[in-house]
Short mmCIF file of N, CA and C and ligand atoms in Angstrom, two decimals:
data_model
loop_
_atom_site.label_atom_id
_atom_site.label_comp_id
_atom_site.label_asym_id
_atom_site.label_seq_id
_atom_site.Cartn_x
_atom_site.Cartn_y
_atom_site.Cartn_z
N UNK A 1 -13.30 -12.16 5.36
CA UNK A 1 -12.06 -12.81 4.96
C UNK A 1 -11.31 -11.97 3.92
N UNK A 2 -10.00 -11.95 4.08
CA UNK A 2 -9.18 -11.21 3.12
C UNK A 2 -8.52 -12.20 2.17
N UNK A 3 -8.37 -11.79 0.93
CA UNK A 3 -7.66 -12.68 -0.02
C UNK A 3 -6.21 -12.25 -0.08
N UNK A 4 -5.37 -13.18 0.36
CA UNK A 4 -3.95 -12.87 0.57
C UNK A 4 -3.09 -13.69 -0.40
N UNK A 5 -2.13 -13.01 -1.02
CA UNK A 5 -1.21 -13.70 -1.94
C UNK A 5 0.00 -14.25 -1.20
N UNK A 6 0.35 -13.62 -0.09
CA UNK A 6 1.51 -14.08 0.68
C UNK A 6 1.82 -13.15 1.82
N UNK A 7 2.71 -13.62 2.69
CA UNK A 7 3.12 -12.83 3.86
C UNK A 7 4.62 -12.91 4.00
N UNK A 8 5.25 -11.79 4.31
CA UNK A 8 6.67 -11.78 4.66
C UNK A 8 6.70 -11.26 6.10
N UNK A 9 7.13 -12.11 7.00
CA UNK A 9 7.01 -11.76 8.42
C UNK A 9 7.94 -10.61 8.83
N UNK A 10 9.18 -10.65 8.34
CA UNK A 10 10.13 -9.59 8.72
C UNK A 10 10.93 -9.18 7.48
N UNK A 11 10.46 -8.15 6.81
CA UNK A 11 11.14 -7.69 5.60
C UNK A 11 11.91 -6.40 5.89
N UNK A 12 13.05 -6.26 5.22
CA UNK A 12 13.80 -5.00 5.37
C UNK A 12 13.87 -4.26 4.04
N UNK A 13 13.08 -4.69 3.05
CA UNK A 13 13.16 -4.05 1.73
C UNK A 13 11.83 -3.44 1.28
N UNK A 14 10.81 -3.51 2.11
CA UNK A 14 9.48 -3.03 1.70
C UNK A 14 9.05 -1.80 2.49
N UNK A 15 10.02 -0.97 2.82
CA UNK A 15 9.75 0.22 3.64
C UNK A 15 10.79 0.32 4.73
N UNK A 16 10.73 1.39 5.50
CA UNK A 16 11.75 1.62 6.52
C UNK A 16 11.60 0.66 7.70
N UNK A 17 12.74 0.23 8.21
CA UNK A 17 12.73 -0.62 9.39
C UNK A 17 12.38 -2.06 9.06
N UNK A 18 12.02 -2.80 10.09
CA UNK A 18 11.62 -4.20 9.92
C UNK A 18 10.10 -4.22 9.78
N UNK A 19 9.62 -4.81 8.68
CA UNK A 19 8.20 -4.68 8.38
C UNK A 19 7.53 -6.02 8.13
N UNK A 20 6.31 -6.11 8.62
CA UNK A 20 5.42 -7.22 8.29
C UNK A 20 4.76 -6.85 6.96
N UNK A 21 4.93 -7.72 5.96
CA UNK A 21 4.38 -7.38 4.64
C UNK A 21 3.23 -8.31 4.29
N UNK A 22 2.09 -7.70 3.99
CA UNK A 22 0.90 -8.44 3.59
C UNK A 22 0.70 -8.21 2.10
N UNK A 23 0.92 -9.26 1.32
CA UNK A 23 0.72 -9.16 -0.13
C UNK A 23 -0.72 -9.54 -0.44
N UNK A 24 -1.50 -8.57 -0.86
CA UNK A 24 -2.92 -8.82 -1.10
C UNK A 24 -3.12 -9.35 -2.53
N UNK A 25 -4.09 -10.24 -2.63
CA UNK A 25 -4.38 -10.85 -3.93
C UNK A 25 -5.32 -9.95 -4.74
N UNK A 26 -5.02 -9.80 -6.02
CA UNK A 26 -5.92 -9.08 -6.91
C UNK A 26 -5.36 -7.76 -7.39
N UNK A 27 -5.33 -7.59 -8.71
CA UNK A 27 -4.85 -6.32 -9.27
C UNK A 27 -5.32 -6.26 -10.72
N UNK A 28 -5.84 -5.11 -11.13
CA UNK A 28 -6.29 -4.97 -12.52
C UNK A 28 -5.50 -3.90 -13.27
N UNK A 29 -4.34 -3.53 -12.75
CA UNK A 29 -3.57 -2.49 -13.45
C UNK A 29 -2.80 -3.03 -14.66
N UNK A 30 -2.49 -4.33 -14.62
CA UNK A 30 -1.83 -4.98 -15.77
C UNK A 30 -0.59 -4.25 -16.27
N UNK A 31 0.29 -3.89 -15.38
CA UNK A 31 1.52 -3.22 -15.80
C UNK A 31 2.40 -4.21 -16.58
N UNK A 32 2.91 -3.77 -17.69
CA UNK A 32 3.82 -4.62 -18.48
C UNK A 32 5.10 -4.84 -17.65
N UNK A 33 5.49 -6.10 -17.52
CA UNK A 33 6.72 -6.40 -16.77
C UNK A 33 6.50 -6.54 -15.28
N UNK A 34 5.24 -6.61 -14.85
CA UNK A 34 4.92 -6.80 -13.42
C UNK A 34 5.68 -8.00 -12.86
N UNK A 35 6.25 -7.82 -11.67
CA UNK A 35 7.03 -8.91 -11.07
C UNK A 35 6.15 -9.94 -10.37
N UNK A 36 4.90 -9.61 -10.13
CA UNK A 36 4.03 -10.53 -9.38
C UNK A 36 2.73 -10.85 -10.13
N UNK A 37 2.84 -11.36 -11.36
CA UNK A 37 1.60 -11.60 -12.14
C UNK A 37 0.65 -12.60 -11.47
N UNK A 38 1.19 -13.47 -10.62
CA UNK A 38 0.35 -14.45 -9.94
C UNK A 38 -0.60 -13.79 -8.93
N UNK A 39 -0.38 -12.52 -8.65
CA UNK A 39 -1.25 -11.82 -7.68
C UNK A 39 -2.41 -11.10 -8.38
N UNK A 40 -2.53 -11.20 -9.69
CA UNK A 40 -3.56 -10.41 -10.41
C UNK A 40 -4.97 -10.97 -10.25
N UNK A 41 -5.11 -12.29 -10.28
CA UNK A 41 -6.42 -12.93 -10.24
C UNK A 41 -7.09 -12.67 -8.88
N UNK A 42 -8.26 -12.04 -8.93
CA UNK A 42 -8.95 -11.68 -7.68
C UNK A 42 -9.47 -12.90 -6.91
N UNK A 43 -9.53 -14.05 -7.59
CA UNK A 43 -10.08 -15.25 -6.94
C UNK A 43 -8.99 -16.22 -6.49
N UNK A 44 -7.75 -15.92 -6.81
CA UNK A 44 -6.65 -16.83 -6.41
C UNK A 44 -6.18 -16.44 -5.00
N UNK A 45 -5.04 -16.97 -4.60
CA UNK A 45 -4.52 -16.69 -3.26
C UNK A 45 -5.24 -17.49 -2.20
N UNK A 46 -5.08 -17.08 -0.94
CA UNK A 46 -5.66 -17.80 0.20
C UNK A 46 -6.56 -16.85 0.97
N UNK A 47 -7.64 -17.39 1.54
CA UNK A 47 -8.50 -16.57 2.39
C UNK A 47 -7.95 -16.58 3.81
N UNK A 48 -7.88 -15.41 4.42
CA UNK A 48 -7.40 -15.34 5.81
C UNK A 48 -8.33 -14.46 6.62
N UNK A 49 -8.53 -14.86 7.88
CA UNK A 49 -9.33 -14.04 8.79
C UNK A 49 -8.45 -12.91 9.31
N UNK A 50 -9.11 -11.77 9.55
CA UNK A 50 -8.40 -10.62 10.11
C UNK A 50 -7.69 -11.00 11.42
N UNK A 51 -8.38 -11.78 12.25
CA UNK A 51 -7.83 -12.15 13.56
C UNK A 51 -6.52 -12.93 13.41
N UNK A 52 -6.46 -13.78 12.39
CA UNK A 52 -5.25 -14.59 12.20
C UNK A 52 -4.08 -13.73 11.71
N UNK A 53 -4.40 -12.71 10.93
CA UNK A 53 -3.34 -11.80 10.48
C UNK A 53 -2.84 -10.99 11.68
N UNK A 54 -3.77 -10.54 12.51
CA UNK A 54 -3.38 -9.77 13.70
C UNK A 54 -2.47 -10.60 14.61
N UNK A 55 -2.81 -11.89 14.77
CA UNK A 55 -1.98 -12.76 15.63
C UNK A 55 -0.53 -12.77 15.16
N UNK A 56 -0.34 -12.78 13.84
CA UNK A 56 1.02 -12.83 13.29
C UNK A 56 1.80 -11.56 13.63
N UNK A 57 1.13 -10.41 13.63
CA UNK A 57 1.86 -9.17 13.96
C UNK A 57 2.05 -9.05 15.47
N UNK A 58 1.06 -9.54 16.22
CA UNK A 58 1.18 -9.46 17.69
C UNK A 58 2.30 -10.32 18.23
N UNK A 59 2.57 -11.43 17.52
CA UNK A 59 3.55 -12.37 18.04
C UNK A 59 4.98 -11.98 17.68
N UNK A 60 5.15 -10.85 17.00
CA UNK A 60 6.50 -10.45 16.58
C UNK A 60 6.86 -9.08 17.12
N UNK A 61 7.63 -9.02 18.19
CA UNK A 61 7.97 -7.73 18.80
C UNK A 61 8.98 -6.92 17.99
N UNK A 62 9.57 -7.54 16.96
CA UNK A 62 10.62 -6.85 16.20
C UNK A 62 10.10 -5.87 15.16
N UNK A 63 8.84 -6.02 14.75
CA UNK A 63 8.41 -5.22 13.60
C UNK A 63 8.14 -3.76 13.98
N UNK A 64 8.59 -2.87 13.05
CA UNK A 64 8.38 -1.43 13.21
C UNK A 64 7.09 -0.98 12.54
N UNK A 65 6.66 -1.74 11.56
CA UNK A 65 5.49 -1.32 10.82
C UNK A 65 4.99 -2.41 9.90
N UNK A 66 3.93 -2.07 9.18
CA UNK A 66 3.28 -3.01 8.27
C UNK A 66 3.30 -2.40 6.88
N UNK A 67 3.55 -3.22 5.87
CA UNK A 67 3.44 -2.77 4.49
C UNK A 67 2.39 -3.60 3.77
N UNK A 68 1.45 -2.90 3.14
CA UNK A 68 0.43 -3.56 2.32
C UNK A 68 0.92 -3.52 0.89
N UNK A 69 1.11 -4.71 0.31
CA UNK A 69 1.61 -4.77 -1.05
C UNK A 69 0.71 -5.69 -1.85
N UNK A 70 1.17 -6.15 -3.00
CA UNK A 70 0.25 -7.01 -3.75
C UNK A 70 0.92 -7.54 -5.00
N UNK A 71 -0.03 -7.61 -5.99
CA UNK A 71 -1.40 -7.12 -6.08
C UNK A 71 -1.52 -5.62 -5.79
N UNK A 72 -2.75 -5.18 -5.72
CA UNK A 72 -2.99 -3.81 -5.27
C UNK A 72 -3.92 -3.87 -4.08
N UNK A 73 -3.39 -3.58 -2.88
CA UNK A 73 -4.20 -3.72 -1.66
C UNK A 73 -5.46 -2.84 -1.66
N UNK A 74 -5.46 -1.77 -2.45
CA UNK A 74 -6.63 -0.88 -2.42
C UNK A 74 -7.90 -1.56 -2.91
N UNK A 75 -7.77 -2.63 -3.69
CA UNK A 75 -8.98 -3.33 -4.14
C UNK A 75 -9.67 -4.07 -2.99
N UNK A 76 -8.99 -4.22 -1.85
CA UNK A 76 -9.63 -4.82 -0.67
C UNK A 76 -9.66 -3.81 0.47
N UNK A 77 -9.83 -2.56 0.09
CA UNK A 77 -9.77 -1.47 1.08
C UNK A 77 -10.75 -1.68 2.23
N UNK A 78 -11.98 -2.07 1.91
CA UNK A 78 -13.01 -2.19 2.95
C UNK A 78 -12.56 -3.16 4.05
N UNK A 79 -11.95 -4.27 3.64
CA UNK A 79 -11.52 -5.27 4.62
C UNK A 79 -10.24 -4.85 5.34
N UNK A 80 -9.48 -3.99 4.72
CA UNK A 80 -8.21 -3.56 5.34
C UNK A 80 -8.41 -2.44 6.36
N UNK A 81 -9.52 -1.71 6.27
CA UNK A 81 -9.73 -0.58 7.18
C UNK A 81 -9.68 -1.02 8.66
N UNK A 82 -10.46 -2.03 9.07
CA UNK A 82 -10.39 -2.43 10.49
C UNK A 82 -9.01 -2.94 10.91
N UNK A 83 -8.33 -3.62 10.01
CA UNK A 83 -6.97 -4.10 10.32
C UNK A 83 -6.03 -2.91 10.55
N UNK A 84 -6.11 -1.95 9.66
CA UNK A 84 -5.22 -0.79 9.77
C UNK A 84 -5.55 0.03 11.01
N UNK A 85 -6.84 0.14 11.33
CA UNK A 85 -7.24 0.83 12.57
C UNK A 85 -6.57 0.16 13.76
N UNK A 86 -6.61 -1.15 13.77
CA UNK A 86 -6.01 -1.91 14.87
C UNK A 86 -4.50 -1.65 14.93
N UNK A 87 -3.83 -1.75 13.79
CA UNK A 87 -2.37 -1.57 13.79
C UNK A 87 -1.99 -0.16 14.24
N UNK A 88 -2.77 0.83 13.79
CA UNK A 88 -2.47 2.21 14.22
C UNK A 88 -2.63 2.33 15.74
N UNK A 89 -3.65 1.65 16.28
CA UNK A 89 -3.87 1.72 17.73
C UNK A 89 -2.71 1.10 18.49
N UNK A 90 -1.94 0.26 17.83
CA UNK A 90 -0.77 -0.38 18.44
C UNK A 90 0.51 0.38 18.13
N UNK A 91 0.40 1.51 17.48
CA UNK A 91 1.57 2.35 17.23
C UNK A 91 2.41 1.95 16.04
N UNK A 92 1.87 1.07 15.18
CA UNK A 92 2.65 0.66 14.00
C UNK A 92 2.41 1.66 12.87
N UNK A 93 3.46 1.95 12.11
CA UNK A 93 3.23 2.80 10.94
C UNK A 93 2.90 1.90 9.75
N UNK A 94 2.14 2.44 8.81
CA UNK A 94 1.63 1.60 7.73
C UNK A 94 1.97 2.23 6.38
N UNK A 95 2.60 1.44 5.54
CA UNK A 95 2.87 1.82 4.15
C UNK A 95 1.97 0.98 3.25
N UNK A 96 1.62 1.52 2.09
CA UNK A 96 0.86 0.73 1.12
C UNK A 96 1.33 1.04 -0.29
N UNK A 97 1.43 0.00 -1.08
CA UNK A 97 1.74 0.15 -2.50
C UNK A 97 0.43 0.16 -3.28
N UNK A 98 0.38 0.97 -4.34
CA UNK A 98 -0.78 0.94 -5.22
C UNK A 98 -0.38 1.26 -6.65
N UNK A 99 -1.12 0.69 -7.58
CA UNK A 99 -0.91 1.03 -8.99
C UNK A 99 -1.70 2.27 -9.38
N UNK A 100 -2.58 2.75 -8.48
CA UNK A 100 -3.30 4.00 -8.76
C UNK A 100 -2.35 5.18 -8.55
N UNK A 101 -2.63 6.27 -9.26
CA UNK A 101 -1.87 7.50 -9.06
C UNK A 101 -2.59 8.30 -7.97
N UNK A 102 -1.83 8.78 -7.00
CA UNK A 102 -2.45 9.39 -5.82
C UNK A 102 -3.39 10.54 -6.20
N UNK A 103 -3.03 11.28 -7.24
CA UNK A 103 -3.89 12.41 -7.66
C UNK A 103 -5.30 11.94 -8.00
N UNK A 104 -5.43 10.69 -8.45
CA UNK A 104 -6.76 10.17 -8.76
C UNK A 104 -7.59 9.99 -7.49
N UNK A 105 -6.93 9.59 -6.40
CA UNK A 105 -7.64 9.51 -5.12
C UNK A 105 -8.16 10.90 -4.74
N UNK A 106 -7.31 11.90 -4.94
CA UNK A 106 -7.69 13.27 -4.53
C UNK A 106 -8.84 13.80 -5.39
N UNK A 107 -8.80 13.47 -6.66
CA UNK A 107 -9.90 13.90 -7.55
C UNK A 107 -11.20 13.24 -7.12
N UNK A 108 -11.13 11.95 -6.82
CA UNK A 108 -12.33 11.21 -6.41
C UNK A 108 -12.90 11.82 -5.14
N UNK A 109 -12.00 12.16 -4.23
CA UNK A 109 -12.39 12.75 -2.94
C UNK A 109 -13.15 14.07 -3.15
N UNK A 110 -12.78 14.78 -4.16
CA UNK A 110 -13.43 16.07 -4.46
C UNK A 110 -14.57 15.91 -5.46
N UNK A 111 -15.03 14.66 -5.63
CA UNK A 111 -16.13 14.36 -6.56
C UNK A 111 -15.84 14.76 -8.00
N UNK A 112 -14.56 14.78 -8.34
CA UNK A 112 -14.23 15.07 -9.73
C UNK A 112 -14.08 13.75 -10.48
N UNK A 113 -14.19 13.83 -11.79
CA UNK A 113 -14.10 12.61 -12.59
C UNK A 113 -12.74 11.95 -12.41
N UNK A 114 -12.76 10.67 -12.14
CA UNK A 114 -11.48 9.97 -11.95
C UNK A 114 -11.65 8.51 -12.37
N UNK A 115 -10.68 7.70 -12.05
CA UNK A 115 -10.70 6.28 -12.41
C UNK A 115 -11.96 5.63 -11.84
N UNK A 116 -12.75 4.96 -12.69
CA UNK A 116 -14.04 4.44 -12.20
C UNK A 116 -13.90 3.19 -11.34
N UNK A 117 -12.68 2.74 -11.09
CA UNK A 117 -12.50 1.61 -10.15
C UNK A 117 -12.35 2.10 -8.71
N UNK A 118 -12.23 3.40 -8.54
CA UNK A 118 -12.02 3.94 -7.18
C UNK A 118 -13.32 3.84 -6.36
N UNK A 119 -13.15 3.71 -5.04
CA UNK A 119 -14.32 3.60 -4.15
C UNK A 119 -14.10 4.49 -2.92
N UNK A 120 -15.19 4.77 -2.22
CA UNK A 120 -15.08 5.58 -0.99
C UNK A 120 -14.27 4.84 0.07
N UNK A 121 -14.29 3.50 0.05
CA UNK A 121 -13.48 2.73 1.02
C UNK A 121 -11.98 2.99 0.81
N UNK A 122 -11.59 3.13 -0.44
CA UNK A 122 -10.16 3.40 -0.71
C UNK A 122 -9.77 4.74 -0.10
N UNK A 123 -10.67 5.71 -0.18
CA UNK A 123 -10.37 7.03 0.37
C UNK A 123 -10.33 6.95 1.90
N UNK A 124 -11.25 6.16 2.47
CA UNK A 124 -11.24 6.01 3.94
C UNK A 124 -9.95 5.32 4.40
N UNK A 125 -9.52 4.33 3.64
CA UNK A 125 -8.28 3.61 4.01
C UNK A 125 -7.10 4.58 4.13
N UNK A 126 -7.08 5.60 3.29
CA UNK A 126 -5.96 6.55 3.32
C UNK A 126 -5.78 7.17 4.70
N UNK A 127 -6.89 7.30 5.44
CA UNK A 127 -6.81 7.93 6.78
C UNK A 127 -5.91 7.17 7.74
N UNK A 128 -5.64 5.90 7.44
CA UNK A 128 -4.85 5.07 8.35
C UNK A 128 -3.44 4.79 7.83
N UNK A 129 -3.11 5.39 6.71
CA UNK A 129 -1.81 5.10 6.09
C UNK A 129 -0.82 6.23 6.32
N UNK A 130 0.44 5.87 6.51
CA UNK A 130 1.49 6.87 6.65
C UNK A 130 2.13 7.20 5.31
N UNK A 131 2.44 6.15 4.55
CA UNK A 131 3.12 6.34 3.27
C UNK A 131 2.42 5.51 2.21
N UNK A 132 2.18 6.12 1.05
CA UNK A 132 1.71 5.36 -0.11
C UNK A 132 2.77 5.47 -1.20
N UNK A 133 3.16 4.33 -1.75
CA UNK A 133 4.03 4.31 -2.91
C UNK A 133 3.09 4.17 -4.10
N UNK A 134 2.97 5.23 -4.90
CA UNK A 134 1.90 5.24 -5.89
C UNK A 134 2.38 5.01 -7.32
N UNK A 135 1.42 4.69 -8.16
CA UNK A 135 1.66 4.63 -9.60
C UNK A 135 1.97 3.24 -10.11
N UNK A 136 1.62 3.01 -11.38
CA UNK A 136 1.91 1.71 -11.98
C UNK A 136 3.40 1.52 -12.20
N UNK A 137 3.80 0.27 -12.36
CA UNK A 137 5.18 -0.01 -12.77
C UNK A 137 5.27 0.24 -14.27
N UNK A 138 6.17 1.14 -14.67
CA UNK A 138 6.35 1.44 -16.10
C UNK A 138 7.74 0.95 -16.50
N UNK A 139 7.73 -0.09 -17.35
CA UNK A 139 8.98 -0.79 -17.64
C UNK A 139 10.04 0.14 -18.25
N UNK A 140 9.61 1.11 -19.07
CA UNK A 140 10.58 2.02 -19.69
C UNK A 140 11.22 2.97 -18.67
N UNK A 141 10.59 3.05 -17.50
CA UNK A 141 11.13 3.94 -16.46
C UNK A 141 11.72 3.14 -15.30
N UNK A 142 11.98 1.87 -15.58
CA UNK A 142 12.50 0.98 -14.53
C UNK A 142 13.77 1.55 -13.90
N UNK A 143 13.84 1.48 -12.60
CA UNK A 143 15.04 1.98 -11.92
C UNK A 143 15.47 1.00 -10.85
N UNK A 144 16.75 0.88 -10.70
CA UNK A 144 17.28 0.03 -9.63
C UNK A 144 17.95 0.90 -8.58
N UNK A 145 18.02 2.20 -8.88
CA UNK A 145 18.82 3.10 -8.06
C UNK A 145 18.12 3.67 -6.83
N UNK A 146 16.82 3.54 -6.74
CA UNK A 146 16.12 4.15 -5.61
C UNK A 146 15.41 3.10 -4.79
N UNK A 147 15.42 3.34 -3.49
CA UNK A 147 14.80 2.36 -2.60
C UNK A 147 13.27 2.40 -2.73
N UNK A 148 12.69 1.25 -2.63
CA UNK A 148 11.25 1.06 -2.46
C UNK A 148 10.40 1.29 -3.71
N UNK A 149 11.01 1.70 -4.83
CA UNK A 149 10.21 1.87 -6.04
C UNK A 149 10.80 1.03 -7.17
N UNK A 150 9.95 0.69 -8.16
CA UNK A 150 10.41 -0.11 -9.28
C UNK A 150 10.63 0.71 -10.54
N UNK A 151 9.91 1.85 -10.67
CA UNK A 151 10.10 2.72 -11.83
C UNK A 151 10.03 4.17 -11.36
N UNK A 152 10.71 5.04 -12.12
CA UNK A 152 10.95 6.40 -11.61
C UNK A 152 9.70 7.26 -11.52
N UNK A 153 8.59 6.83 -12.14
CA UNK A 153 7.33 7.57 -12.00
C UNK A 153 6.71 7.39 -10.61
N UNK A 154 7.10 6.34 -9.91
CA UNK A 154 6.48 6.04 -8.61
C UNK A 154 7.04 6.97 -7.53
N UNK A 155 6.16 7.33 -6.60
CA UNK A 155 6.54 8.31 -5.56
C UNK A 155 6.21 7.77 -4.18
N UNK A 156 7.00 8.22 -3.22
CA UNK A 156 6.67 7.93 -1.81
C UNK A 156 5.92 9.14 -1.30
N UNK A 157 4.65 8.94 -0.97
CA UNK A 157 3.81 10.08 -0.60
C UNK A 157 3.52 10.07 0.89
N UNK A 158 3.72 11.23 1.51
CA UNK A 158 3.36 11.39 2.92
C UNK A 158 1.85 11.60 2.96
N UNK A 159 1.13 10.55 3.30
CA UNK A 159 -0.32 10.56 3.12
C UNK A 159 -1.01 11.60 4.01
N UNK A 160 -0.65 11.63 5.27
CA UNK A 160 -1.39 12.53 6.17
C UNK A 160 -1.11 14.00 5.85
N UNK A 161 0.13 14.33 5.52
CA UNK A 161 0.43 15.72 5.13
C UNK A 161 -0.27 16.08 3.82
N UNK A 162 -0.32 15.12 2.91
CA UNK A 162 -0.97 15.36 1.62
C UNK A 162 -2.47 15.59 1.79
N UNK A 163 -3.10 14.76 2.61
CA UNK A 163 -4.55 14.92 2.82
C UNK A 163 -4.85 16.26 3.49
N UNK A 164 -4.00 16.64 4.43
CA UNK A 164 -4.22 17.89 5.17
C UNK A 164 -4.04 19.11 4.26
N UNK A 165 -3.04 19.07 3.42
CA UNK A 165 -2.74 20.27 2.63
C UNK A 165 -3.40 20.22 1.25
N UNK A 166 -3.99 19.08 0.90
CA UNK A 166 -4.64 18.93 -0.39
C UNK A 166 -3.68 19.14 -1.57
N UNK A 167 -2.45 18.82 -1.34
CA UNK A 167 -1.43 18.87 -2.41
C UNK A 167 -0.45 17.75 -2.12
N UNK A 168 0.10 17.17 -3.18
CA UNK A 168 1.00 16.02 -2.99
C UNK A 168 2.25 16.45 -2.22
N UNK A 169 2.49 15.79 -1.11
CA UNK A 169 3.72 16.04 -0.34
C UNK A 169 4.47 14.71 -0.24
N UNK A 170 5.70 14.76 -0.70
CA UNK A 170 6.49 13.52 -0.71
C UNK A 170 7.01 13.20 0.68
N UNK A 171 7.15 11.91 0.92
CA UNK A 171 7.67 11.44 2.21
C UNK A 171 9.18 11.52 2.19
N UNK A 172 9.74 12.04 3.25
CA UNK A 172 11.20 12.10 3.34
C UNK A 172 11.71 10.92 4.14
N UNK A 173 12.55 10.12 3.47
CA UNK A 173 13.10 8.95 4.14
C UNK A 173 14.08 9.37 5.23
N UNK A 174 14.19 8.51 6.21
CA UNK A 174 15.12 8.80 7.30
C UNK A 174 16.54 8.35 6.99
N UNK A 175 16.94 8.41 5.71
CA UNK A 175 18.34 8.16 5.34
C UNK A 175 18.63 9.00 4.11
N UNK A 176 19.86 8.92 3.59
CA UNK A 176 20.19 9.83 2.49
C UNK A 176 20.42 9.09 1.17
N UNK A 177 19.68 7.98 0.96
CA UNK A 177 19.87 7.22 -0.27
C UNK A 177 19.06 7.77 -1.44
N UNK A 178 18.26 8.81 -1.23
CA UNK A 178 17.45 9.36 -2.33
C UNK A 178 18.08 10.63 -2.85
S1 SF4 B 1 0.12 -2.50 -9.79
FE1 SF4 B 1 1.78 -3.79 -9.06
S2 SF4 B 1 0.87 -5.85 -8.92
FE2 SF4 B 1 -0.49 -4.61 -10.18
S3 SF4 B 1 0.15 -5.04 -12.29
FE3 SF4 B 1 1.21 -3.17 -11.61
S4 SF4 B 1 3.18 -3.89 -10.81
FE4 SF4 B 1 1.82 -5.66 -10.94
#
């Protein structure tokens, strides 16, 4: 069972195109000014079966992709891996938001010292993601001018290119608003 804070069936603000957004419950980043403090408690939210989440995406032919938001979805990486595998097999692209900095994932992958909350499941989850919007929300860097981010430290990362080249490669949006 996954702990879910909420679902937006057809969003146009959480990534490119029309997206199914799964807000996962639980986050320990404690960013000052977080817009979703109700998603922090790991025991709150609702339990949902993977099959029931899949039914919601299967029943909607309009969606272009799925966005994992929260909370921080990486804290439920193990449970999200089979879901993301399924969505990729159906041709959906997957974005995920995280309060972790992507470089920390890369350090962990190379067995270097990094954030001790990271797990091997989080690294495996990356294999199924197209875009990660990384970094905590920093209130002093708050921005309203750029799509999909809340503060200017956050980046849209092209996950597969980054993993392949072992260097951060930013995702290029299919419009000119950046
Ligand atoms: S990572 Fe996101 S959900 Fe977690 S505290 Fe920061 S802004 Fe809030």
